[in-house]
Amino acid sequence: MTAIDSVRVRPSSRKPAAPAPTLRYVRQLAAEHGPLVAGCDEVGRGALAGPVSVGVVVVDVRSVRTRTVLRDSKLLTPEKRVELVPLVRSWGVASAVGHASADEIDAFGLMEALRLAGTRALAEIALAGVVPDVVHLDGNYDWLGRGGQDALFGDAATGPATPVRTMIKADMKCQAVAAASILAKVERDTLMMELGAEDPRFGWAVNKGYATPEHRAALVEFGPTAWHRRSWHLEGAAVLLDDDGKMGL
């Protein structure tokens, strides 16, 4: 047996990289509904403080070109997300981020607040003269469309008439949804860093409002602020995870 024969090859412990999102689902939805397809994703769902934010990026299937650099925002460094924002803005025919405040989350509940933030983003896009033919929404639950939550909202708000199609892990599979996740993440992170500079006690510049041990300890010491979701159990709050089981920082 040679020295080479005696060497044991250990299998790599690194997980294979996830396939890059594509335009496949954009083209499928366009064939069914029309050429203007909006990718939609939210951030801030599991935070203790700050808004929930919903990004929307509309692409035109007749002219859109694939952008392989786009990824779900959770897979990118903060620096890379910021770097990609101009590309995302120029790539889509329209884009916007809508927010719903901690007070609105307390008043309406989280799902209704998400819908409110999403309708605000779509309203901003409509003001620019763009109305998507269909919205591709990350997740398995339609919290945005009229078919999802009429009874919950009552007179507080109405959802868009635009059809909404959900998909689990759409931010990992669809470039338009990945682009929306980048815009929403960067805009919300920027807001939380600004708030953290004004009030550094809770570490928002680092934790972005999520339930880190430092944030929870500060809540016990100082109590909640106007930016905290007071309807939630805050003092000694358990760590709240995002939809992927991560803290969402």
Coordinates of N, CA and C in Angstrom, one line a residue:
M1 N 0.9 -1.2 0.0 CA 0.0 0.0 0.0 C 0.9 1.2 0.0
T2 N 0.6 2.2 -0.9 CA 1.4 3.4 -1.0 C 0.9 4.4 0.1
A3 N 1.7 5.4 0.2 CA 1.3 6.5 1.2 C 0.0 7.1 0.7
I4 N -0.1 7.3 -0.6 CA -1.4 7.9 -1.2 C -2.6 7.0 -0.9
D5 N -2.3 5.6 -1.0 CA -3.5 4.7 -0.8 C -3.9 4.8 0.7
S6 N -3.0 5.1 1.6 CA -3.3 5.0 3.0 C -4.0 6.3 3.5
V7 N -4.0 7.3 2.7 CA -4.6 8.6 3.1 C -6.2 8.5 3.1
R8 N -6.8 8.8 4.2 CA -8.3 8.8 4.2 C -8.8 10.1 3.8
V9 N -9.7 10.1 2.9 CA -10.4 11.3 2.5 C -11.6 11.5 3.3
R10 N -11.6 12.6 4.1 CA -12.8 12.9 4.9 C -13.8 13.7 4.1
P11 N -15.0 13.3 4.3 CA -16.1 14.1 3.6 C -16.1 15.5 4.1
S12 N -16.4 16.5 3.3 CA -16.5 17.9 3.7 C -17.7 18.1 4.6
S13 N -17.5 18.9 5.6 CA -18.5 19.2 6.6 C -19.3 20.4 6.1
R14 N -18.9 21.1 5.1 CA -19.5 22.3 4.6 C -20.8 21.9 3.8
K15 N -21.9 22.6 4.0 CA -23.1 22.3 3.3 C -23.0 22.9 1.9
P16 N -23.5 22.2 0.9 CA -23.4 22.8 -0.5 C -24.3 24.1 -0.5
A17 N -23.8 25.0 -1.3 CA -24.4 26.3 -1.4 C -25.8 26.1 -2.0
A18 N -26.8 26.9 -1.5 CA -28.1 26.8 -2.1 C -28.1 27.3 -3.5
P19 N -28.9 26.7 -4.4 CA -29.0 27.3 -5.7 C -29.4 28.7 -5.8
A20 N -28.9 29.5 -6.7 CA -29.2 30.9 -6.8 C -30.7 31.0 -7.2
P21 N -31.4 32.1 -6.8 CA -32.7 32.3 -7.3 C -32.7 32.7 -8.7
T22 N -33.8 32.4 -9.4 CA -33.9 32.6 -10.9 C -35.1 33.4 -11.2
L23 N -35.3 33.6 -12.5 CA -36.5 34.2 -13.0 C -37.6 33.2 -13.4
R24 N -37.4 32.0 -13.1 CA -38.3 30.9 -13.6 C -39.8 31.2 -13.1
Y25 N -39.9 31.5 -11.8 CA -41.3 31.7 -11.3 C -41.9 33.0 -11.7
V26 N -41.0 34.1 -12.0 CA -41.5 35.3 -12.5 C -42.1 35.0 -13.9
R27 N -41.5 34.3 -14.7 CA -42.0 34.0 -16.0 C -43.2 33.1 -16.0
Q28 N -43.3 32.2 -15.0 CA -44.5 31.4 -14.9 C -45.7 32.2 -14.5
L29 N -45.5 33.1 -13.5 CA -46.6 34.0 -13.1 C -47.0 35.0 -14.2
A30 N -46.0 35.5 -14.9 CA -46.3 36.4 -16.0 C -47.2 35.7 -17.1
A31 N -46.9 34.5 -17.4 CA -47.7 33.8 -18.4 C -49.1 33.6 -18.0
E32 N -49.3 33.5 -16.7 CA -50.7 33.3 -16.2 C -51.4 34.7 -15.9
H33 N -50.7 35.7 -15.5 CA -51.4 36.9 -15.0 C -51.1 38.2 -15.8
G34 N -49.9 38.3 -16.4 CA -49.5 39.5 -17.1 C -48.0 39.8 -16.8
P35 N -47.4 40.7 -17.6 CA -46.0 40.9 -17.6 C -45.4 41.5 -16.3
L36 N -46.2 42.3 -15.6 CA -45.6 43.0 -14.4 C -45.8 42.1 -13.2
V37 N -44.7 41.6 -12.7 CA -44.7 40.7 -11.5 C -43.9 41.4 -10.4
A38 N -44.6 41.4 -9.2 CA -44.0 42.0 -8.0 C -43.5 41.0 -7.1
G39 N -42.2 41.0 -6.7 CA -41.7 40.2 -5.6 C -42.0 41.0 -4.3
C40 N -42.3 40.2 -3.3 CA -42.7 40.9 -2.0 C -42.1 40.0 -0.8
D41 N -41.5 40.7 0.1 CA -41.0 40.0 1.3 C -41.0 41.0 2.5
E42 N -41.0 40.4 3.7 CA -41.0 41.2 4.9 C -39.8 41.0 5.8
V43 N -39.5 42.0 6.6 CA -38.5 41.8 7.7 C -39.0 42.5 9.0
G44 N -38.5 42.0 10.1 CA -38.9 42.6 11.4 C -40.0 41.9 12.1
R45 N -40.5 40.8 11.5 CA -41.6 40.1 12.1 C -41.3 39.7 13.6
G46 N -40.1 39.2 13.9 CA -39.8 38.7 15.2 C -39.1 39.6 16.1
A47 N -39.0 40.9 15.8 CA -38.3 41.9 16.6 C -39.2 42.3 17.8
L48 N -38.5 42.8 18.8 CA -39.3 43.4 20.0 C -39.5 44.9 19.8
A49 N -38.7 45.5 19.0 CA -38.8 47.0 18.8 C -38.7 47.3 17.3
G50 N -39.3 48.4 16.9 CA -39.2 48.9 15.5 C -40.4 48.4 14.7
P51 N -40.4 48.8 13.5 CA -41.5 48.5 12.6 C -41.4 47.1 12.0
V52 N -42.5 46.6 11.4 CA -42.3 45.6 10.4 C -42.3 46.3 9.0
S53 N -41.4 45.8 8.1 CA -41.2 46.4 6.9 C -41.4 45.4 5.7
V54 N -42.0 45.9 4.7 CA -42.3 45.1 3.5 C -41.7 45.7 2.3
G55 N -40.9 44.9 1.6 CA -40.3 45.4 0.3 C -41.1 44.8 -0.9
V56 N -41.2 45.6 -1.9 CA -41.8 45.2 -3.1 C -40.9 45.7 -4.3
V57 N -40.6 44.8 -5.2 CA -39.9 45.1 -6.4 C -40.7 44.5 -7.6
V58 N -41.0 45.4 -8.5 CA -41.8 45.0 -9.7 C -40.9 44.9 -10.9
V59 N -40.9 43.7 -11.6 CA -40.1 43.5 -12.8 C -41.1 43.3 -14.0
D60 N -40.6 43.7 -15.1 CA -41.4 43.5 -16.4 C -40.7 42.3 -17.2
V61 N -41.5 41.3 -17.3 CA -40.9 40.0 -17.9 C -40.5 40.3 -19.3
R62 N -41.0 41.3 -20.0 CA -40.7 41.6 -21.4 C -39.3 42.1 -21.5
S63 N -38.8 42.7 -20.5 CA -37.5 43.3 -20.6 C -36.5 42.9 -19.5
V64 N -36.9 42.3 -18.4 CA -36.1 42.0 -17.3 C -34.9 41.0 -17.7
R65 N -33.7 41.3 -17.1 CA -32.6 40.4 -17.4 C -32.2 39.8 -16.0
T66 N -31.7 38.6 -16.1 CA -31.4 37.9 -14.9 C -30.2 38.5 -14.2
R67 N -30.2 38.5 -12.9 CA -29.2 39.1 -12.0 C -28.8 38.0 -11.0
T68 N -27.7 37.3 -11.3 CA -27.4 36.2 -10.5 C -26.8 36.6 -9.2
V69 N -26.4 37.8 -9.0 CA -25.9 38.3 -7.7 C -27.0 38.4 -6.6
L70 N -28.2 38.4 -7.0 CA -29.3 38.6 -6.1 C -29.5 37.3 -5.3
R71 N -29.6 37.5 -3.9 CA -29.8 36.4 -3.0 C -30.8 36.9 -1.9
D72 N -31.4 35.9 -1.2 CA -32.1 36.2 0.0 C -31.2 37.1 0.9
S73 N -31.8 38.1 1.4 CA -31.0 39.1 2.2 C -30.2 38.4 3.4
K74 N -30.8 37.3 4.0 CA -30.2 36.7 5.1 C -28.9 36.0 4.7
L75 N -28.7 35.7 3.4 CA -27.5 35.1 3.0 C -26.4 36.0 2.6
L76 N -26.6 37.3 2.7 CA -25.7 38.4 2.3 C -25.2 39.1 3.5
T77 N -23.9 39.6 3.4 CA -23.4 40.5 4.5 C -24.1 41.8 4.4
P78 N -24.1 42.5 5.6 CA -24.7 43.9 5.5 C -24.1 44.8 4.4
E79 N -22.8 44.7 4.3 CA -22.2 45.5 3.3 C -22.6 45.1 1.9
K80 N -22.8 43.8 1.6 CA -23.2 43.4 0.3 C -24.7 43.8 0.0
R81 N -25.5 43.8 1.0 CA -26.9 44.2 0.8 C -26.9 45.7 0.4
V82 N -26.2 46.5 1.1 CA -26.2 47.9 0.8 C -25.7 48.2 -0.6
E83 N -24.6 47.4 -1.0 CA -24.0 47.5 -2.3 C -25.0 47.2 -3.4
L84 N -25.9 46.3 -3.1 CA -26.9 45.8 -4.1 C -28.1 46.7 -4.3
V85 N -28.4 47.6 -3.4 CA -29.6 48.4 -3.4 C -29.7 49.2 -4.7
P86 N -28.7 49.9 -5.2 CA -28.8 50.6 -6.5 C -29.1 49.7 -7.6
L87 N -28.5 48.5 -7.6 CA -28.8 47.5 -8.7 C -30.2 47.1 -8.7
V88 N -30.8 46.8 -7.5 CA -32.2 46.4 -7.3 C -33.1 47.5 -7.8
R89 N -32.8 48.8 -7.4 CA -33.7 49.9 -7.8 C -33.7 50.1 -9.3
S90 N -32.5 49.9 -10.0 CA -32.5 50.1 -11.4 C -33.0 48.9 -12.2
W91 N -32.9 47.7 -11.6 CA -33.3 46.5 -12.2 C -34.9 46.4 -12.3
G92 N -35.6 46.8 -11.3 CA -37.0 46.8 -11.3 C -37.6 48.0 -12.0
V93 N -38.8 47.9 -12.5 CA -39.5 49.0 -13.1 C -40.1 49.9 -12.0
A94 N -40.2 49.4 -10.8 CA -40.7 50.2 -9.7 C -40.3 49.4 -8.4
S95 N -40.1 50.1 -7.3 CA -39.8 49.4 -6.0 C -40.1 50.4 -4.9
A96 N -40.4 49.8 -3.7 CA -40.8 50.6 -2.6 C -40.7 49.7 -1.3
V97 N -40.5 50.3 -0.2 CA -40.6 49.7 1.1 C -41.7 50.4 2.0
G98 N -42.6 49.6 2.5 CA -43.6 50.1 3.4 C -43.4 49.7 4.8
H99 N -43.8 50.5 5.8 CA -43.6 50.2 7.2 C -44.9 50.2 8.0
A100 N -45.0 49.4 9.0 CA -46.0 49.6 10.0 C -45.3 49.7 11.4
S101 N -45.7 50.7 12.2 CA -45.0 51.0 13.4 C -45.3 50.0 14.5
A102 N -44.6 50.1 15.6 CA -44.9 49.3 16.8 C -46.2 49.6 17.3
D103 N -46.7 50.9 17.3 CA -48.0 51.2 17.7 C -49.1 50.6 16.9
E104 N -48.8 50.5 15.6 CA -49.8 49.8 14.7 C -49.8 48.3 14.9
I105 N -48.7 47.7 15.2 CA -48.6 46.3 15.6 C -49.4 46.1 16.8
D106 N -49.3 46.9 17.8 CA -50.1 46.8 19.0 C -51.5 47.0 18.8
A107 N -51.9 47.9 17.9 CA -53.3 48.2 17.7 C -54.0 47.2 16.8
F108 N -53.4 46.7 15.8 CA -54.0 45.8 14.8 C -53.6 44.3 14.9
G109 N -52.4 44.1 15.5 CA -51.8 42.7 15.5 C -50.8 42.6 14.4
L110 N -50.0 41.6 14.5 CA -48.8 41.5 13.6 C -49.2 41.3 12.1
M111 N -50.2 40.4 11.9 CA -50.5 40.0 10.5 C -51.2 41.2 9.8
E112 N -52.0 41.9 10.5 CA -52.7 43.1 10.0 C -51.6 44.2 9.7
A113 N -50.7 44.3 10.6 CA -49.6 45.3 10.4 C -48.8 45.0 9.2
L114 N -48.5 43.7 9.0 CA -47.8 43.3 7.8 C -48.5 43.8 6.5
R115 N -49.8 43.5 6.5 CA -50.6 43.8 5.4 C -50.7 45.3 5.2
L116 N -50.7 46.1 6.2 CA -50.7 47.6 6.1 C -49.4 48.0 5.5
A117 N -48.3 47.5 6.0 CA -47.0 47.9 5.4 C -46.9 47.5 3.9
G118 N -47.4 46.3 3.6 CA -47.4 45.9 2.2 C -48.3 46.8 1.3
T119 N -49.4 47.2 1.8 CA -50.3 48.0 1.0 C -49.7 49.4 0.8
R120 N -49.0 49.9 1.8 CA -48.3 51.2 1.7 C -47.2 51.1 0.6
A121 N -46.4 50.0 0.6 CA -45.4 49.9 -0.5 C -46.1 49.8 -1.8
L122 N -47.2 49.1 -2.0 CA -47.8 49.0 -3.3 C -48.5 50.3 -3.7
A123 N -49.0 51.1 -2.7 CA -49.5 52.4 -3.0 C -48.5 53.4 -3.5
E124 N -47.3 53.3 -2.9 CA -46.2 54.1 -3.4 C -45.8 53.8 -4.8
I125 N -45.8 52.5 -5.1 CA -45.5 52.1 -6.5 C -46.6 52.6 -7.5
A126 N -47.8 52.5 -7.0 CA -49.0 52.9 -7.9 C -48.8 54.4 -8.2
L127 N -48.4 55.2 -7.2 CA -48.2 56.6 -7.4 C -47.2 56.9 -8.5
A128 N -46.3 56.0 -8.7 CA -45.3 56.1 -9.8 C -45.8 55.6 -11.1
G129 N -47.1 55.2 -11.1 CA -47.8 54.7 -12.3 C -47.6 53.3 -12.7
V130 N -47.2 52.4 -11.7 CA -47.0 51.0 -11.9 C -47.9 50.2 -11.1
V131 N -48.7 49.4 -11.7 CA -49.6 48.5 -10.9 C -49.3 47.0 -11.4
P132 N -48.8 46.2 -10.5 CA -48.4 44.9 -10.9 C -49.6 44.0 -11.3
D133 N -49.3 43.0 -12.1 CA -50.4 42.1 -12.5 C -50.5 41.0 -11.5
V134 N -49.5 40.7 -10.7 CA -49.5 39.7 -9.7 C -48.4 39.9 -8.7
V135 N -48.6 39.5 -7.5 CA -47.6 39.7 -6.4 C -47.1 38.3 -6.0
H136 N -45.8 38.1 -6.0 CA -45.2 36.8 -5.6 C -44.7 37.0 -4.2
L137 N -45.4 36.4 -3.2 CA -45.2 36.6 -1.8 C -44.4 35.5 -1.1
D138 N -43.4 35.8 -0.3 CA -42.7 34.8 0.4 C -43.5 34.2 1.5
G139 N -43.5 32.9 1.7 CA -44.2 32.2 2.8 C -45.3 31.4 2.3
N140 N -46.0 30.8 3.2 CA -47.2 29.9 2.8 C -48.5 30.5 3.2
Y141 N -48.5 31.8 3.6 CA -49.8 32.4 4.1 C -49.9 33.8 3.4
D142 N -51.0 34.0 2.8 CA -51.3 35.3 2.2 C -51.8 36.3 3.2
W143 N -50.9 37.1 3.8 CA -51.3 38.1 4.7 C -51.5 39.4 4.0
L144 N -51.3 39.5 2.7 CA -51.4 40.7 1.9 C -52.7 40.9 1.1
G145 N -53.2 39.9 0.4 CA -54.3 40.0 -0.5 C -55.6 40.1 0.2
R146 N -56.6 40.5 -0.6 CA -58.0 40.6 0.0 C -58.5 39.2 0.4
G147 N -58.1 38.1 -0.2 CA -58.6 36.8 0.1 C -58.0 36.3 1.4
G148 N -57.0 36.9 2.0 CA -56.3 36.4 3.1 C -56.9 36.8 4.5
Q149 N -57.3 38.1 4.6 CA -57.6 38.6 6.0 C -58.7 39.7 6.0
D150 N -59.7 39.6 5.2 CA -60.7 40.6 5.3 C -61.3 40.7 6.7
A151 N -61.6 39.6 7.3 CA -62.3 39.7 8.6 C -61.4 40.3 9.7
L152 N -60.1 40.1 9.5 CA -59.2 40.6 10.6 C -59.1 42.1 10.5
F153 N -59.0 42.7 9.3 CA -58.8 44.1 9.2 C -60.0 45.0 9.4
G154 N -61.2 44.5 9.1 CA -62.4 45.3 9.2 C -62.2 46.6 8.4
D155 N -62.5 47.7 9.0 CA -62.4 49.0 8.3 C -61.0 49.6 8.4
A156 N -60.0 48.9 9.1 CA -58.7 49.5 9.3 C -58.0 49.7 7.9
A157 N -58.1 48.7 7.0 CA -57.4 48.8 5.8 C -58.0 47.8 4.8
T158 N -57.7 47.9 3.6 CA -58.1 46.9 2.6 C -56.9 46.5 1.8
G159 N -56.9 45.2 1.5 CA -55.7 44.7 0.7 C -55.8 45.0 -0.8
P160 N -54.8 44.8 -1.5 CA -54.8 45.1 -2.9 C -55.7 44.1 -3.7
A161 N -56.3 44.6 -4.8 CA -57.1 43.7 -5.6 C -56.2 42.8 -6.5
T162 N -54.9 43.1 -6.6 CA -53.9 42.4 -7.4 C -53.8 40.9 -6.8
P163 N -53.8 39.9 -7.7 CA -53.7 38.5 -7.2 C -52.4 38.3 -6.5
V164 N -52.4 37.5 -5.4 CA -51.2 37.2 -4.6 C -51.0 35.7 -4.7
R165 N -49.7 35.3 -5.0 CA -49.4 33.9 -5.0 C -48.2 33.7 -4.0
T166 N -48.4 32.8 -3.1 CA -47.4 32.5 -2.1 C -46.5 31.4 -2.5
M167 N -45.3 31.4 -1.9 CA -44.4 30.3 -2.1 C -43.5 30.2 -0.9
I168 N -43.3 29.0 -0.3 CA -42.4 28.9 0.8 C -41.0 29.0 0.2
K169 N -40.1 29.8 0.9 CA -38.8 30.0 0.5 C -38.7 30.7 -0.8
A170 N -39.7 31.5 -1.2 CA -39.6 32.3 -2.4 C -38.4 33.2 -2.5
D171 N -38.0 33.7 -1.3 CA -36.8 34.6 -1.3 C -35.5 33.8 -1.6
M172 N -35.6 32.5 -1.6 CA -34.4 31.7 -2.0 C -34.5 31.2 -3.5
K173 N -35.7 31.3 -4.0 CA -36.0 30.8 -5.4 C -36.2 31.8 -6.4
C174 N -36.8 32.9 -6.1 CA -37.2 33.9 -7.1 C -36.4 35.2 -6.9
Q175 N -35.8 35.7 -8.0 CA -35.0 36.8 -8.0 C -35.7 38.1 -7.6
A176 N -37.0 38.2 -8.0 CA -37.8 39.4 -7.6 C -38.0 39.4 -6.1
V177 N -38.3 38.3 -5.5 CA -38.6 38.3 -4.1 C -37.3 38.5 -3.3
A178 N -36.2 37.9 -3.8 CA -34.9 38.1 -3.2 C -34.5 39.6 -3.2
A179 N -34.8 40.3 -4.3 CA -34.6 41.7 -4.4 C -35.4 42.5 -3.4
A180 N -36.6 42.1 -3.3 CA -37.5 42.8 -2.3 C -37.0 42.6 -0.9
S181 N -36.5 41.4 -0.6 CA -36.0 41.2 0.8 C -34.7 42.0 1.0
I182 N -33.9 42.3 0.0 CA -32.7 43.2 0.2 C -33.2 44.6 0.5
L183 N -34.1 45.1 -0.3 CA -34.6 46.5 0.0 C -35.2 46.6 1.4
A184 N -36.0 45.7 1.8 CA -36.7 45.8 3.1 C -35.7 45.7 4.2
K185 N -34.7 44.8 4.1 CA -33.7 44.6 5.1 C -32.9 45.8 5.3
V186 N -32.4 46.4 4.2 CA -31.5 47.5 4.3 C -32.2 48.7 4.8
E187 N -33.5 49.0 4.4 CA -34.2 50.2 4.9 C -34.5 50.0 6.3
R188 N -35.0 48.9 6.8 CA -35.3 48.7 8.2 C -34.0 48.8 9.1
D189 N -32.9 48.1 8.6 CA -31.7 48.1 9.4 C -31.2 49.6 9.6
T190 N -31.3 50.4 8.5 CA -30.9 51.8 8.5 C -31.7 52.5 9.6
L191 N -33.0 52.3 9.6 CA -33.9 53.0 10.5 C -33.5 52.6 12.0
M192 N -33.3 51.3 12.2 CA -32.9 50.9 13.6 C -31.6 51.4 14.0
M193 N -30.6 51.5 13.1 CA -29.3 52.0 13.4 C -29.4 53.5 13.8
E194 N -30.3 54.2 13.1 CA -30.5 55.7 13.4 C -31.1 55.8 14.8
L195 N -32.1 55.0 15.1 CA -32.8 55.0 16.4 C -31.8 54.6 17.5
G196 N -30.9 53.6 17.2 CA -29.9 53.2 18.1 C -28.9 54.3 18.4
A197 N -28.6 55.2 17.4 CA -27.7 56.3 17.7 C -28.3 57.3 18.6
E198 N -29.7 57.5 18.5 CA -30.4 58.4 19.3 C -30.5 57.9 20.8
D199 N -30.7 56.6 20.9 CA -30.9 55.9 22.2 C -30.1 54.6 22.2
P200 N -28.9 54.7 22.7 CA -28.0 53.5 22.6 C -28.2 52.5 23.7
R201 N -29.2 52.7 24.6 CA -29.3 51.8 25.7 C -29.7 50.3 25.3
F202 N -30.4 50.2 24.2 CA -30.9 48.8 23.8 C -30.1 48.1 22.7
G203 N -29.0 48.8 22.3 CA -28.2 48.2 21.3 C -28.8 48.0 19.9
W204 N -29.7 48.8 19.5 CA -30.4 48.6 18.3 C -29.5 48.8 17.1
A205 N -28.4 49.5 17.2 CA -27.5 49.6 16.1 C -26.9 48.3 15.7
V206 N -26.9 47.4 16.7 CA -26.3 46.0 16.4 C -27.4 45.0 16.3
N207 N -28.4 45.0 17.2 CA -29.4 43.9 17.2 C -30.6 44.2 16.4
K208 N -30.8 45.5 15.9 CA -31.9 45.9 15.0 C -33.3 45.7 15.6
G209 N -33.3 45.6 17.0 CA -34.6 45.5 17.6 C -35.0 44.1 18.0
Y210 N -34.1 43.1 17.6 CA -34.4 41.7 18.0 C -34.0 41.4 19.4
A211 N -34.5 40.2 19.9 CA -34.4 39.9 21.3 C -33.1 39.3 21.7
T212 N -32.0 40.0 21.6 CA -30.7 39.5 22.0 C -30.7 39.6 23.6
P213 N -29.7 38.9 24.2 CA -29.6 39.0 25.7 C -29.4 40.4 26.2
E214 N -28.6 41.2 25.4 CA -28.4 42.6 25.8 C -29.6 43.4 25.7
H215 N -30.4 43.2 24.7 CA -31.7 43.9 24.5 C -32.6 43.6 25.6
R216 N -32.7 42.3 25.9 CA -33.6 41.9 27.0 C -33.2 42.4 28.4
A217 N -31.9 42.4 28.6 CA -31.4 43.0 29.9 C -31.7 44.5 30.0
A218 N -31.6 45.2 28.9 CA -31.9 46.6 28.9 C -33.4 46.9 29.1
L219 N -34.2 46.0 28.6 CA -35.7 46.2 28.8 C -36.0 46.0 30.3
V220 N -35.3 45.1 31.0 CA -35.6 44.9 32.4 C -35.1 46.1 33.2
E221 N -34.0 46.7 32.8 CA -33.4 47.8 33.5 C -34.1 49.1 33.2
F222 N -34.5 49.3 32.0 CA -35.0 50.7 31.6 C -36.5 50.7 31.3
G223 N -37.0 49.5 31.0 CA -38.4 49.5 30.5 C -38.6 49.8 29.1
P224 N -39.8 49.6 28.5 CA -39.9 49.8 27.0 C -40.0 51.2 26.7
T225 N -39.7 51.5 25.4 CA -39.8 52.8 24.8 C -41.0 52.9 23.9
A226 N -41.2 54.0 23.3 CA -42.3 54.2 22.3 C -42.1 53.3 21.1
W227 N -40.8 52.9 20.8 CA -40.5 52.0 19.7 C -40.7 50.6 20.0
H228 N -41.0 50.2 21.2 CA -41.2 48.8 21.5 C -42.6 48.4 21.3
R229 N -42.8 47.1 21.0 CA -44.2 46.5 20.8 C -44.7 46.1 22.2
R230 N -45.5 47.1 22.8 CA -45.9 46.9 24.2 C -46.9 45.8 24.4
S231 N -47.6 45.4 23.3 CA -48.6 44.4 23.5 C -47.9 43.0 23.6
W232 N -46.6 42.9 23.4 CA -45.8 41.7 23.5 C -45.3 41.6 24.9
H233 N -45.0 40.3 25.3 CA -44.3 40.1 26.6 C -42.9 40.5 26.5
L234 N -42.5 41.7 27.1 CA -41.2 42.3 26.8 C -40.2 42.0 27.9
E235 N -40.5 42.2 29.1 CA -39.5 42.0 30.2 C -39.1 40.6 30.2
G236 N -37.8 40.4 30.1 CA -37.3 39.0 30.1 C -37.7 38.2 28.9
A237 N -38.0 38.9 27.8 CA -38.6 38.3 26.6 C -37.7 37.2 26.1
A238 N -38.4 36.1 25.7 CA -37.7 35.0 25.1 C -37.2 35.4 23.7
V239 N -36.1 34.7 23.3 CA -35.6 35.0 22.0 C -36.6 34.7 20.9
L240 N -36.9 35.6 20.1 CA -37.9 35.4 19.0 C -37.2 35.2 17.7
L241 N -37.6 34.1 17.0 CA -36.9 33.7 15.8 C -37.7 34.2 14.6
D242 N -37.0 34.3 13.5 CA -37.7 34.6 12.2 C -38.2 33.3 11.6
D243 N -38.8 33.5 10.4 CA -39.4 32.3 9.8 C -38.4 31.2 9.4
D244 N -37.1 31.5 9.4 CA -36.2 30.5 9.1 C -35.5 29.9 10.4
G245 N -36.0 30.3 11.5 CA -35.4 29.8 12.8 C -34.2 30.5 13.2
K246 N -33.9 31.7 12.6 CA -32.8 32.5 13.0 C -33.2 33.8 13.6
M247 N -32.3 34.4 14.3 CA -32.6 35.6 15.0 C -32.9 36.8 14.1
G248 N -32.5 36.7 12.8 CA -32.9 37.8 11.9 C -32.0 39.0 12.0
L249 N -30.8 39.0 12.6 CA -30.0 40.2 12.7 C -29.5 40.6 11.4

